[in-house]
mmCIF file of C-alpha atoms and ligand atoms in Angstrom:
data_model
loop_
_atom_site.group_PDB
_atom_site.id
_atom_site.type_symbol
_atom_site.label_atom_id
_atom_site.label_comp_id
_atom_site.label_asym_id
_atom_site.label_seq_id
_atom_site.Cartn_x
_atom_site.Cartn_y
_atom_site.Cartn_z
ATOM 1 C CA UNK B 477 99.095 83.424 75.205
ATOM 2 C CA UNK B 478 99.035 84.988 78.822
ATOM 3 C CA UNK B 479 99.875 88.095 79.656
ATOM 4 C CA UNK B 480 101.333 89.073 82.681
ATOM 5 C CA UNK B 481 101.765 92.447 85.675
ATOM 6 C CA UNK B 482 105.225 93.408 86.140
ATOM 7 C CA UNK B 483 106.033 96.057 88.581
ATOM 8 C CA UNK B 484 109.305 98.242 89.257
ATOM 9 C CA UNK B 485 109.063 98.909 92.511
ATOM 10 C CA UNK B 486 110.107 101.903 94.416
ATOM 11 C CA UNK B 487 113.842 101.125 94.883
ATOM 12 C CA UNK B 488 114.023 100.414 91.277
ATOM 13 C CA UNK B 489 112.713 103.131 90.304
ATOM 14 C CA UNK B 490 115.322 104.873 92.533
ATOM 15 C CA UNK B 491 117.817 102.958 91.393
ATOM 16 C CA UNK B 492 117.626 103.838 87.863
ATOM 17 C CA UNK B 493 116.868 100.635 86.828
ATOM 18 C CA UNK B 494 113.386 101.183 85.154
ATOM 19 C CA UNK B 495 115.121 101.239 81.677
ATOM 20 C CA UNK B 496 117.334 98.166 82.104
ATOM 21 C CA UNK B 497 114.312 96.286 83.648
ATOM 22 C CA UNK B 498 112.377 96.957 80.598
ATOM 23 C CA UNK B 499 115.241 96.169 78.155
ATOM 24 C CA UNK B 500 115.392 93.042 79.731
ATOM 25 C CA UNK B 501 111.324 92.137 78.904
ATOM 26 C CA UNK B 502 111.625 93.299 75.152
ATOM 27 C CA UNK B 503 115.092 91.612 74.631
ATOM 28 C CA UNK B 504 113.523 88.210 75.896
ATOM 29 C CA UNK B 505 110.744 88.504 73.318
ATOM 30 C CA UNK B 506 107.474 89.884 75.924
ATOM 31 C CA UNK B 507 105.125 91.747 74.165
ATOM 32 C CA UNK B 508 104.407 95.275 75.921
ATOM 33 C CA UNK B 509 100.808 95.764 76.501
ATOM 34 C CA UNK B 510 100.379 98.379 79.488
ATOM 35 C CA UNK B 511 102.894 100.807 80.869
ATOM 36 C CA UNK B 512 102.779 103.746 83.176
ATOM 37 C CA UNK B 513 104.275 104.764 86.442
ATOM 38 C CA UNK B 514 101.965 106.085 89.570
ATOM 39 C CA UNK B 515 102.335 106.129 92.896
ATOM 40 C CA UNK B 516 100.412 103.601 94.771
ATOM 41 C CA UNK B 517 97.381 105.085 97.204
ATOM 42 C CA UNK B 518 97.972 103.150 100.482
ATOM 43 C CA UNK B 519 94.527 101.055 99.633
ATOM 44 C CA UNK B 520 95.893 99.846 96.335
ATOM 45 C CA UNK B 521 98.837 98.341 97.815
ATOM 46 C CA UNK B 522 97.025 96.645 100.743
ATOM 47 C CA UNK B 523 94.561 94.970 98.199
ATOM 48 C CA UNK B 524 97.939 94.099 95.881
ATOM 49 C CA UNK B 525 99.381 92.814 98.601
ATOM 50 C CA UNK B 526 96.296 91.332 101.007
ATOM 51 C CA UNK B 527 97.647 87.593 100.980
ATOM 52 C CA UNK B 528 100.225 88.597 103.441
ATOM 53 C CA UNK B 529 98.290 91.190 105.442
ATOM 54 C CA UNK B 530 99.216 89.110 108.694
ATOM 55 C CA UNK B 531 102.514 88.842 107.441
ATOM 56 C CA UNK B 532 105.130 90.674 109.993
ATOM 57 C CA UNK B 533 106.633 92.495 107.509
ATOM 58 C CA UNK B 534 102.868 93.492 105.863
ATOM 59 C CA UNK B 535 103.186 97.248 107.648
ATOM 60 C CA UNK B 536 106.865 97.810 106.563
ATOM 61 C CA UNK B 537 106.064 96.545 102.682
ATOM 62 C CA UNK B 538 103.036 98.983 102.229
ATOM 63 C CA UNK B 539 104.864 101.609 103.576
ATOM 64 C CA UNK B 540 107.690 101.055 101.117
ATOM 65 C CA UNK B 541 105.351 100.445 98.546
ATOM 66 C CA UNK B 542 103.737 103.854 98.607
ATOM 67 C CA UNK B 543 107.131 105.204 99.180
ATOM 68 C CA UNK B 544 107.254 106.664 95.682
ATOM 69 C CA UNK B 545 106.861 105.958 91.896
ATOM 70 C CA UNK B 546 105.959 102.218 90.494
ATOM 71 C CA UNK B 547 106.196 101.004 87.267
ATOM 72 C CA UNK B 548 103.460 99.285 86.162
ATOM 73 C CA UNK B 549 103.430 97.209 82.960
ATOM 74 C CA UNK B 550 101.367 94.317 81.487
ATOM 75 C CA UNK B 551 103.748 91.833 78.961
ATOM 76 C CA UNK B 552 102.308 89.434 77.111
ATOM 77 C CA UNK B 553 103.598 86.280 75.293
ATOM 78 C CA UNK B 554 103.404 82.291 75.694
ATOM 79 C CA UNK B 555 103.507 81.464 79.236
ATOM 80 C CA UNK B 556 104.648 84.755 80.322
ATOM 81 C CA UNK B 557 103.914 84.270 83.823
ATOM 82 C CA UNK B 558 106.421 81.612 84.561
ATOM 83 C CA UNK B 559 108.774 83.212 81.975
ATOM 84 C CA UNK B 560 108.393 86.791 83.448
ATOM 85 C CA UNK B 561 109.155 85.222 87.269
ATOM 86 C CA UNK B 562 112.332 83.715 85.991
ATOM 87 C CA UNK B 563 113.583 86.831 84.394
ATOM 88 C CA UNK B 564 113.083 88.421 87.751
ATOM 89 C CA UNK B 565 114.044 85.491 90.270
ATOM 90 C CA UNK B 566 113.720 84.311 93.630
ATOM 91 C CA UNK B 567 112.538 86.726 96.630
ATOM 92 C CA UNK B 568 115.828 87.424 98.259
ATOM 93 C CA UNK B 569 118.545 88.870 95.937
ATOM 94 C CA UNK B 570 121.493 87.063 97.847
ATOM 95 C CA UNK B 571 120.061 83.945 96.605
ATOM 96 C CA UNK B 572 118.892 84.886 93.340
ATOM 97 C CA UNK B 573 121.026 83.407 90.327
ATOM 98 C CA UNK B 574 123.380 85.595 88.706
ATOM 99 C CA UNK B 575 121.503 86.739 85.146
ATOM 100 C CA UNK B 576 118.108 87.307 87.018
ATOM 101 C CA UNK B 577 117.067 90.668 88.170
ATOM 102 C CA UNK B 578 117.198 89.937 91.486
ATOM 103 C CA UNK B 579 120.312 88.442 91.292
ATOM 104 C CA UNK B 580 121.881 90.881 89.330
ATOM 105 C CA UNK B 581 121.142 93.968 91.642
ATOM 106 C CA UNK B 582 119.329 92.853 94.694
ATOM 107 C CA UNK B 583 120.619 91.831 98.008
ATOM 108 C CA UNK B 584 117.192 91.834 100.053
ATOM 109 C CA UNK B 585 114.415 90.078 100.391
ATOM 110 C CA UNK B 586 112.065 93.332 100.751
ATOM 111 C CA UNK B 587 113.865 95.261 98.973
ATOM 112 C CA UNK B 588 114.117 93.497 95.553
ATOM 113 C CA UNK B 589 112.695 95.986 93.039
ATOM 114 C CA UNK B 590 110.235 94.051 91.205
ATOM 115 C CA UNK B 591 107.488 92.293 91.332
ATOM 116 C CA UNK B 592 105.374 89.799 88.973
ATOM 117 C CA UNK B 593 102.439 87.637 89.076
ATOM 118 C CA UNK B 594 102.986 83.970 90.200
ATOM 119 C CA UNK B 595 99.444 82.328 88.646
ATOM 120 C CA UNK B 596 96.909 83.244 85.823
ATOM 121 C CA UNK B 597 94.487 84.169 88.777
ATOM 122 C CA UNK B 598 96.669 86.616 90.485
ATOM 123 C CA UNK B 599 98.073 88.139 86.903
ATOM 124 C CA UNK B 600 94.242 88.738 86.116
ATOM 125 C CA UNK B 601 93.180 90.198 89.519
ATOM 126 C CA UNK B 602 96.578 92.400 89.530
ATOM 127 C CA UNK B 603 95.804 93.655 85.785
ATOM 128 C CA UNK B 604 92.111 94.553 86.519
ATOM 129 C CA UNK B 605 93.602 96.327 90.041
ATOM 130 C CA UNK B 606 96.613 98.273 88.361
ATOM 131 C CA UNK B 607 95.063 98.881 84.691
ATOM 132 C CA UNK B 608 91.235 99.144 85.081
ATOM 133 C CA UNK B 609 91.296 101.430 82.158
ATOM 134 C CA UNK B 610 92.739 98.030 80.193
ATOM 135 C CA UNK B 611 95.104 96.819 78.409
ATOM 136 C CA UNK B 612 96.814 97.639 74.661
ATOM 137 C CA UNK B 613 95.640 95.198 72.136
ATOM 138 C CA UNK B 614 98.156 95.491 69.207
ATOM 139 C CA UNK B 615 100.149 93.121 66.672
ATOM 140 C CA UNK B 616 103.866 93.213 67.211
ATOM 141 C CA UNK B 617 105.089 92.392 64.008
ATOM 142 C CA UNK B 618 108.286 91.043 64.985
ATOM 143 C CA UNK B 619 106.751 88.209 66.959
ATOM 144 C CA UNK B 620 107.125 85.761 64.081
ATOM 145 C CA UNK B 621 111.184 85.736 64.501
ATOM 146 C CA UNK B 622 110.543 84.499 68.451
ATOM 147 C CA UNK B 623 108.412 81.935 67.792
ATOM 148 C CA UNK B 624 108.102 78.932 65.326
HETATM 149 P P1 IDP W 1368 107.625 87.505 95.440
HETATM 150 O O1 IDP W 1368 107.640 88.991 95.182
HETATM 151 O O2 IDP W 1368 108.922 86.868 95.045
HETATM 152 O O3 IDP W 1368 106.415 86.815 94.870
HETATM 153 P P2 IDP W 1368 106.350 87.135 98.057
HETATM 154 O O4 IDP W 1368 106.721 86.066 99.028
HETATM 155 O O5 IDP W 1368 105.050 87.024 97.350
HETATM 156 O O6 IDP W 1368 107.577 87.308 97.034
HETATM 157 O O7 IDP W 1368 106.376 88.516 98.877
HETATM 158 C C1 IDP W 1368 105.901 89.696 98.273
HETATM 159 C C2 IDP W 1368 106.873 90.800 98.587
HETATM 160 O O8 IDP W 1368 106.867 91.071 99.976
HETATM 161 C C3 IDP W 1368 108.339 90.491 98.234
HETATM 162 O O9 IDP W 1368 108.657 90.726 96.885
HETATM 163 C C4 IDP W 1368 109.068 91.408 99.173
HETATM 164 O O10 IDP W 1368 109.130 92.739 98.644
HETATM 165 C C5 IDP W 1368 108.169 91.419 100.415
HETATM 166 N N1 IDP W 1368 108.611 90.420 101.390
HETATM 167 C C6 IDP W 1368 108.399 89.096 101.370
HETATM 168 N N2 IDP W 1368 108.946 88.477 102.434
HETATM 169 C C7 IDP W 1368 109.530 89.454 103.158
HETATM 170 C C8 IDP W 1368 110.262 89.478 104.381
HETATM 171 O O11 IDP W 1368 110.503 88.446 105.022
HETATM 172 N N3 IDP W 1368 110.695 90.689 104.815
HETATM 173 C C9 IDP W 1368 110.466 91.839 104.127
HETATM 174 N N4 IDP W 1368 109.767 91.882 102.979
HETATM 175 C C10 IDP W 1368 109.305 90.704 102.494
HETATM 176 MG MG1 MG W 1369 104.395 86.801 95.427
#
């Protein structure tokens, strides 16, 4: 089991796509283990985002970033790294498959609503950055109908 952070990110959250975002987690079978929504302080998005401080876009993505509202969640399940990144899709919306997130209501590469962890490294370092109060420990009954 892995578990996994998931962000809506400020245009999402504008959007009005929290709820259809999270629909999209519980339908596939994630188990929901953190949830809240802040908005980021300027030095929790630079140390979110630090592998592309020398990035040209770095300035423009923390600004955005701090714009507003996040939604931060944890979601748990077998391999739900790789499983979360596929719900959302590639980077840039125009070239994001139809039935991702990204591909179903992005058409930038900055601004493409959500974000999730790409390795068990990052997911742990992102958890213990976004949640240091921790995560929910609880059984979700259900979870014998999505797995054999
Ligand atoms: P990912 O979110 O798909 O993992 P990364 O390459 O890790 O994509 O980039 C992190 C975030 O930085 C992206 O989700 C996007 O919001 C922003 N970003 C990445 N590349 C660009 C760019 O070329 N221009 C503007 N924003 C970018
Ligand atoms: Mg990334």
């Amino acid at each position: 089991m892995e578990t996994t952070y998931v962000m809506v990110k400020p245009d999402g959250v504008q959007r009005g796509l929290v709820g259809e975002i999270i629909g999209r987690f519980e339908q596939k079978g994630l188990k929901l283990v953190g949830l809240k929504a802040v908005v980021p302080s300027e030095e929790t998005a630079r140390t979110h985002y630090a592998v592309h401080a020398e990035r040209p876009f770095f300035p423009g993505l923390i600004k955005f970033v701090t714009s507003g509202p996040v939604v931060c969640m944890a979601w748990a399940g077998k391999d739900a790294i790789s499983v979360a990144r596929n719900l959302i899709g590639p980077t840039n919306g125009r070239e994001a498959a139809p039935g991702t997130i990204r591909g179903d209501y992005g058409m930038d590469i900055g601004y493409n609503m959500i974000h999730g962890s790409d390795a068990p490294e990052t997911a742990e370092f992102e958890l213990n950055l976004w949640f240091p109060e921790g995560i929910m420990q609880w059984d979700q009954t259900i979870s014998r109908w999505f797995y054999e």
